[in-house]
Structures are given as C-alpha cells and as structure tokens.
PDB file of C-alpha atoms in Angstrom:
ATOM      1  CA  MET A  12      54.905 246.379  29.802  1.00 46.00           C
ATOM      2  CA  ALA A  13      58.533 246.958  28.719  1.00 50.00           C
ATOM      3  CA  LEU A  14      60.293 243.127  28.466  1.00 54.00           C
ATOM      4  CA  ASN A  15      63.448 242.807  30.452  1.00 57.00           C
ATOM      5  CA  ALA A  16      65.996 241.627  27.733  1.00 59.00           C
ATOM      6  CA  ASP A  17      67.935 239.306  30.391  1.00 72.00           C
ATOM      7  CA  LYS A  18      64.724 236.942  31.084  1.00 80.00           C
ATOM      8  CA  PRO A  19      63.607 235.577  27.799  1.00 84.00           C
ATOM      9  CA  PRO A  20      59.846 235.165  27.093  1.00 87.00           C
ATOM     10  CA  ARG A  21      57.765 232.122  27.216  1.00 89.00           C
ATOM     11  CA  THR A  22      57.377 231.608  23.331  1.00 91.00           C
ATOM     12  CA  LEU A  23      54.199 230.361  21.523  1.00 94.00           C
ATOM     13  CA  GLY A  24      55.843 226.991  20.692  1.00 94.00           C
ATOM     14  CA  MET A  25      56.198 226.590  24.788  1.00 95.00           C
ATOM     15  CA  MET A  26      53.018 227.500  25.480  1.00 95.00           C
ATOM     16  CA  LEU A  27      51.447 224.939  22.588  1.00 96.00           C
ATOM     17  CA  ALA A  28      53.569 222.435  23.772  1.00 96.00           C
ATOM     18  CA  ILE A  29      52.808 222.495  27.263  1.00 96.00           C
ATOM     19  CA  GLY A  30      49.137 223.110  26.023  1.00 96.00           C
ATOM     20  CA  ALA A  31      48.957 219.794  23.683  1.00 95.00           C
ATOM     21  CA  SER A  32      50.610 217.495  26.019  1.00 96.00           C
ATOM     22  CA  ALA A  33      48.689 218.925  29.147  1.00 96.00           C
ATOM     23  CA  LEU A  34      45.367 218.218  26.803  1.00 95.00           C
ATOM     24  CA  LEU A  35      46.802 214.716  25.829  1.00 93.00           C
ATOM     25  CA  PHE A  36      48.143 213.419  28.842  1.00 94.00           C
ATOM     26  CA  GLY A  37      46.297 215.119  31.964  1.00 95.00           C
ATOM     27  CA  ILE A  38      42.757 216.197  30.542  1.00 96.00           C
ATOM     28  CA  LEU A  39      41.881 214.042  28.330  1.00 92.00           C
ATOM     29  CA  PRO A  40      42.374 210.773  30.574  1.00 91.00           C
ATOM     30  CA  LEU A  41      40.450 212.252  33.493  1.00 94.00           C
ATOM     31  CA  MET A  42      37.320 212.899  31.162  1.00 93.00           C
ATOM     32  CA  GLN A  43      38.055 208.987  30.098  1.00 88.00           C
ATOM     33  CA  ILE A  44      37.550 208.341  33.861  1.00 89.00           C
ATOM     34  CA  GLY A  45      35.116 210.851  34.487  1.00 90.00           C
ATOM     35  CA  ALA A  46      32.576 209.760  31.533  1.00 87.00           C
ATOM     36  CA  ILE A  47      33.175 205.901  32.928  1.00 82.00           C
ATOM     37  CA  VAL A  48      32.182 206.633  36.492  1.00 81.00           C
ATOM     38  CA  LEU A  49      29.282 208.629  35.207  1.00 83.00           C
ATOM     39  CA  VAL A  50      27.760 205.791  33.494  1.00 79.00           C
ATOM     40  CA  GLN A  51      28.452 203.319  36.187  1.00 77.00           C
ATOM     41  CA  THR A  52      26.603 205.537  38.924  1.00 77.00           C
ATOM     42  CA  ARG A  53      23.957 206.607  36.467  1.00 75.00           C
ATOM     43  CA  VAL A  54      23.492 202.774  35.641  1.00 70.00           C
ATOM     44  CA  GLN A  55      24.066 201.843  39.550  1.00 70.00           C
ATOM     45  CA  SER A  56      21.119 204.445  40.904  1.00 72.00           C
ATOM     46  CA  GLY A  57      18.633 203.169  38.031  1.00 65.00           C
ATOM     47  CA  LEU A  58      18.588 206.320  36.070  1.00 57.00           C
ATOM     48  CA  MET A  59      19.131 204.229  33.149  1.00 55.00           C
ATOM     49  CA  ASN A  60      16.551 202.146  32.595  1.00 56.00           C
ATOM     50  CA  PHE A  61      16.833 199.594  30.477  1.00 53.00           C
ATOM     51  CA  PRO A  62      13.414 197.426  28.456  1.00 53.00           C
ATOM     52  CA  ALA A  63      14.990 194.219  29.063  1.00 54.00           C
ATOM     53  CA  GLY A  64      13.846 191.383  31.145  1.00 53.00           C
ATOM     54  CA  GLN A  65      14.621 191.251  34.422  1.00 56.00           C
ATOM     55  CA  ASP A  66      15.915 188.699  36.975  1.00 55.00           C
ATOM     56  CA  ASP A  67      14.940 186.241  39.968  1.00 56.00           C
ATOM     57  CA  ASN A  68      15.464 189.980  42.269  1.00 61.00           C
ATOM     58  CA  GLY A  69      13.735 191.795  39.973  1.00 58.00           C
ATOM     59  CA  GLN A  70      16.758 193.720  38.191  1.00 57.00           C
ATOM     60  CA  ALA A  71      17.132 194.294  34.698  1.00 55.00           C
ATOM     61  CA  ALA A  72      18.756 191.676  33.117  1.00 52.00           C
ATOM     62  CA  ILE A  73      21.419 194.106  31.502  1.00 53.00           C
ATOM     63  CA  GLN A  74      22.439 195.582  34.976  1.00 51.00           C
ATOM     64  CA  VAL A  75      23.260 191.805  36.355  1.00 50.00           C
ATOM     65  CA  GLY A  76      26.795 190.165  35.679  1.00 48.00           C
ATOM     66  CA  GLY A  77      28.246 192.798  33.765  1.00 51.00           C
ATOM     67  CA  ASP A  78      31.130 195.343  34.616  1.00 54.00           C
ATOM     68  CA  PHE A  79      30.018 198.538  33.906  1.00 53.00           C
ATOM     69  CA  LEU A  80      33.291 200.433  34.087  1.00 52.00           C
ATOM     70  CA  GLY A  81      35.176 198.782  31.709  1.00 58.00           C
ATOM     71  CA  VAL A  82      38.452 199.068  33.482  1.00 66.00           C
ATOM     72  CA  ASN A  83      39.702 197.955  36.359  1.00 75.00           C
ATOM     73  CA  PRO A  84      39.212 200.130  39.351  1.00 79.00           C
ATOM     74  CA  VAL A  85      42.985 199.850  40.089  1.00 86.00           C
ATOM     75  CA  SER A  86      44.018 200.929  36.824  1.00 83.00           C
ATOM     76  CA  ALA A  87      41.555 203.551  36.625  1.00 85.00           C
ATOM     77  CA  GLY A  88      42.997 205.195  39.890  1.00 89.00           C
ATOM     78  CA  VAL A  89      46.578 204.856  38.447  1.00 91.00           C
ATOM     79  CA  GLN A  90      45.559 207.119  35.347  1.00 90.00           C
ATOM     80  CA  ALA A  91      43.993 209.383  37.233  1.00 93.00           C
ATOM     81  CA  ALA A  92      46.829 209.923  39.581  1.00 95.00           C
ATOM     82  CA  LEU A  93      49.540 209.873  36.633  1.00 94.00           C
ATOM     83  CA  ALA A  94      46.899 212.469  34.849  1.00 96.00           C
ATOM     84  CA  LEU A  95      46.927 214.722  38.019  1.00 97.00           C
ATOM     85  CA  GLY A  96      50.552 214.163  38.550  1.00 96.00           C
ATOM     86  CA  PHE A  97      51.316 215.417  34.947  1.00 97.00           C
ATOM     87  CA  LEU A  98      49.212 218.317  35.386  1.00 97.00           C
ATOM     88  CA  VAL A  99      50.765 219.467  38.329  1.00 97.00           C
ATOM     89  CA  LEU A 100      54.167 219.134  35.935  1.00 96.00           C
ATOM     90  CA  CYS A 101      52.797 220.891  33.745  1.00 96.00           C
ATOM     91  CA  VAL A 102      51.812 224.258  35.827  1.00 96.00           C
ATOM     92  CA  LEU A 103      55.287 223.794  37.083  1.00 96.00           C
ATOM     93  CA  ALA A 104      56.875 223.857  33.448  1.00 95.00           C
ATOM     94  CA  TRP A 105      54.774 226.694  33.109  1.00 94.00           C
ATOM     95  CA  ARG A 106      55.639 228.841  35.952  1.00 93.00           C
ATOM     96  CA  VAL A 107      59.368 227.649  37.216  1.00 91.00           C
ATOM     97  CA  ARG A 108      62.467 229.128  35.463  1.00 88.00           C
ATOM     98  CA  ARG A 109      64.600 225.975  36.278  1.00 91.00           C
ATOM     99  CA  PRO A 110      66.323 223.730  33.785  1.00 92.00           C
ATOM    100  CA  ARG A 111      65.832 220.662  35.926  1.00 94.00           C
ATOM    101  CA  VAL A 112      61.442 221.499  35.118  1.00 94.00           C
ATOM    102  CA  ARG A 113      62.218 221.280  31.375  1.00 94.00           C
ATOM    103  CA  LEU A 114      64.028 217.624  31.527  1.00 96.00           C
ATOM    104  CA  ALA A 115      61.692 216.677  33.952  1.00 96.00           C
ATOM    105  CA  PHE A 116      58.517 217.580  31.850  1.00 97.00           C
ATOM    106  CA  VAL A 117      60.218 216.271  28.618  1.00 96.00           C
ATOM    107  CA  LEU A 118      61.037 212.485  30.189  1.00 97.00           C
ATOM    108  CA  ALA A 119      57.486 212.964  31.348  1.00 97.00           C
ATOM    109  CA  VAL A 120      55.877 213.302  28.033  1.00 96.00           C
ATOM    110  CA  LEU A 121      58.335 210.693  26.484  1.00 96.00           C
ATOM    111  CA  THR A 122      57.523 208.086  29.508  1.00 96.00           C
ATOM    112  CA  LEU A 123      53.451 208.769  29.309  1.00 94.00           C
ATOM    113  CA  SER A 124      53.727 208.530  25.176  1.00 94.00           C
ATOM    114  CA  LEU A 125      55.557 205.229  25.626  1.00 94.00           C
ATOM    115  CA  ILE A 126      53.203 203.991  28.520  1.00 92.00           C
ATOM    116  CA  SER A 127      50.071 205.467  26.324  1.00 88.00           C
ATOM    117  CA  LEU A 128      51.023 203.679  23.126  1.00 88.00           C
ATOM    118  CA  VAL A 129      51.790 200.163  24.474  1.00 88.00           C
ATOM    119  CA  VAL A 130      48.245 200.296  26.136  1.00 83.00           C
ATOM    120  CA  THR A 131      46.699 201.967  22.571  1.00 81.00           C
ATOM    121  CA  ILE A 132      48.027 199.124  20.748  1.00 80.00           C
ATOM    122  CA  VAL A 133      47.892 196.237  22.893  1.00 80.00           C
ATOM    123  CA  SER A 134      43.844 197.469  23.407  1.00 74.00           C
ATOM    124  CA  ALA A 135      43.551 197.663  19.816  1.00 71.00           C
ATOM    125  CA  GLN A 136      45.101 194.317  19.428  1.00 73.00           C
ATOM    126  CA  SER A 137      42.754 193.149  21.627  1.00 69.00           C
ATOM    127  CA  ALA A 138      39.319 194.050  20.575  1.00 57.00           C
ATOM    128  CA  ALA A 139      36.513 191.841  19.916  1.00 59.00           C
ATOM    129  CA  LEU A 140      34.941 191.333  16.875  1.00 60.00           C
ATOM    130  CA  ASP A 141      31.617 192.786  16.946  1.00 59.00           C
ATOM    131  CA  SER A 142      30.329 195.798  15.308  1.00 59.00           C
ATOM    132  CA  GLY A 143      32.285 198.414  16.885  1.00 60.00           C
ATOM    133  CA  ALA A 144      35.745 196.770  16.342  1.00 64.00           C
ATOM    134  CA  ASP A 145      36.578 198.336  13.083  1.00 67.00           C
ATOM    135  CA  LEU A 146      35.565 202.426  14.281  1.00 65.00           C
ATOM    136  CA  SER A 147      37.600 201.258  17.461  1.00 66.00           C
ATOM    137  CA  ARG A 148      40.577 200.479  15.180  1.00 69.00           C
ATOM    138  CA  GLN A 149      40.169 203.648  12.741  1.00 71.00           C
ATOM    139  CA  LEU A 150      39.969 205.841  16.458  1.00 73.00           C
ATOM    140  CA  SER A 151      42.957 203.931  17.704  1.00 72.00           C
ATOM    141  CA  CYS A 152      44.857 205.138  14.375  1.00 75.00           C
ATOM    142  CA  GLY A 153      44.085 208.514  15.246  1.00 78.00           C
ATOM    143  CA  VAL A 154      44.780 208.403  18.750  1.00 80.00           C
ATOM    144  CA  ILE A 155      48.505 206.427  17.758  1.00 83.00           C
ATOM    145  CA  GLY A 156      49.055 209.713  15.834  1.00 85.00           C
ATOM    146  CA  ALA A 157      48.449 212.351  18.648  1.00 87.00           C
ATOM    147  CA  GLN A 158      50.892 210.280  21.111  1.00 88.00           C
ATOM    148  CA  VAL A 159      53.285 210.101  18.533  1.00 91.00           C
ATOM    149  CA  LEU A 160      53.365 213.774  17.229  1.00 94.00           C
ATOM    150  CA  VAL A 161      52.829 215.549  20.186  1.00 94.00           C
ATOM    151  CA  PRO A 162      55.996 214.252  22.085  1.00 95.00           C
ATOM    152  CA  LEU A 163      57.993 214.615  18.871  1.00 96.00           C
ATOM    153  CA  TYR A 164      56.395 218.397  19.069  1.00 96.00           C
ATOM    154  CA  VAL A 165      57.256 218.815  22.825  1.00 96.00           C
ATOM    155  CA  VAL A 166      60.931 217.382  22.451  1.00 96.00           C
ATOM    156  CA  TRP A 167      61.880 219.265  19.264  1.00 96.00           C
ATOM    157  CA  TYR A 168      60.496 222.740  20.965  1.00 96.00           C
ATOM    158  CA  MET A 169      61.599 222.260  24.447  1.00 94.00           C
ATOM    159  CA  SER A 170      65.237 221.327  22.882  1.00 93.00           C
ATOM    160  CA  ARG A 171      65.367 224.737  20.628  1.00 93.00           C
ATOM    161  CA  ALA A 172      67.483 227.433  22.108  1.00 90.00           C
ATOM    162  CA  PRO A 173      64.590 229.871  22.887  1.00 91.00           C
ATOM    163  CA  ALA A 174      62.972 227.101  25.480  1.00 92.00           C
ATOM    164  CA  ARG A 175      66.224 226.352  26.810  1.00 91.00           C
ATOM    165  CA  ALA A 176      67.041 230.164  27.452  1.00 90.00           C
ATOM    166  CA  TYR A 177      63.860 230.274  29.379  1.00 91.00           C
ATOM    167  CA  TYR A 178      64.408 227.729  31.587  1.00 91.00           C
ATOM    168  CA  ARG A 179      68.003 229.131  32.089  1.00 88.00           C
ATOM    169  CA  GLY A 180      66.590 232.361  32.978  1.00 80.00           C
ATOM    170  CA  GLY A 181      69.062 234.154  30.620  1.00 76.00           C
ATOM    171  CA  TRP A 182      70.317 234.311  26.969  1.00 69.00           C
ATOM    172  CA  GLU A 183      73.527 232.398  26.319  1.00 66.00           C
ATOM    173  CA  ALA A 184      76.797 234.481  26.623  1.00 58.00           C
ATOM    174  CA  PRO A 185      78.222 234.631  22.956  1.00 55.00           C
ATOM    175  CA  VAL A 186      80.924 232.278  22.821  1.00 59.00           C
ATOM    176  CA  ASP A 187      84.831 233.775  21.980  1.00 58.00           C
ATOM    177  CA  ARG A 188      86.605 231.879  18.836  1.00 64.00           C
ATOM    178  CA  PRO A 189      89.452 232.822  17.423  1.00 67.00           C
ATOM    179  CA  ALA A 190      89.778 234.386  14.717  1.00 62.00           C
ATOM    180  CA  PRO A 191      90.655 232.018  11.689  1.00 65.00           C
TER     181      PRO A 191
END
C-alpha cells in the first residue's frame, strides 16, 4: 500500500487523542451507568439477598427507603446521551477529514472536561463523612488528573501541523517569503 503524498496519514498522536478522550468521556460514563443499572435490577429482582431484618410487608429492610441508583435517573439519562453523542463525534473525528470536525471534537473535549471537573469537585466536596470518604477523595484526585491531562493532550496535539493537515486533506503550501 503506497502512501499518497497529497493526503497526510492519520498519526499515532491523533489515534491516542481520539482513543483516550473516547475512553474518558464516552466509555467510562457508560460503564458507570451500566454498573448502577445492574445493581438496581439485581436488588429489585431479589437476586441479591441481604440477611437484614424484614419490614411489615415482608421485604428485606435494606431494600426499603433507599435509592439504589445513587443518581437521579434524569441525570443518568443526560450522562448516557452525552457519552453516546461524544462517541459519535469520536467516530466522525476518526473517519471524516474536515477542519470543522477537528474543531468540534476539540470543543466537545473541552466542554465535557469542564463539566466533568465541576461535577467531580462538587461531589468530592459534598461527600459524606464515612469510612469510604478518604478513598473517595483519593480516587477523585486521580479522576481530576485524567480530566485535566487528556484534554490538554487533545488540544495540544489536534492543534499541531500533522493533525491540521490530516483534517484539511493536504499539506500547506510553502509560503513564498522575500529574500532578506
């Protein structure tokens, strides 16, 4: 397979930028929602039997009066819609060679990282004081690190000449400069 000199190839840096952002803003949020829904369906179907006492209706006490989803169903739906929409944008960024797609991809990464940072910081600040609070704070620091480093890499690499040339469909013509 011969390389076409007029059309720049997709570089490893672009593959890493698209893949890392798809993982952070698309696949991981969908996995979180999937885990929450799985626990909710298991608890509601009675597959998880808890040895706790029973209430007046004969249900296990742990299944009464609690919210096992952990999040509002509306916010989970919004999270799923954003993640699926971003995955569609990642596919477009992978396949379509248009400058607007590169710009839309970078803006989406910046917007989602800002939203994710705000949600992570607010949830870390409002965490209850229990035995898991320290672990939750430590995990939040790792998540915040990823939510800062991945967008920085995406913006940096997608602004470089190879990425711009890939989305433009060709290399820039050399600029004729007058001799000094």
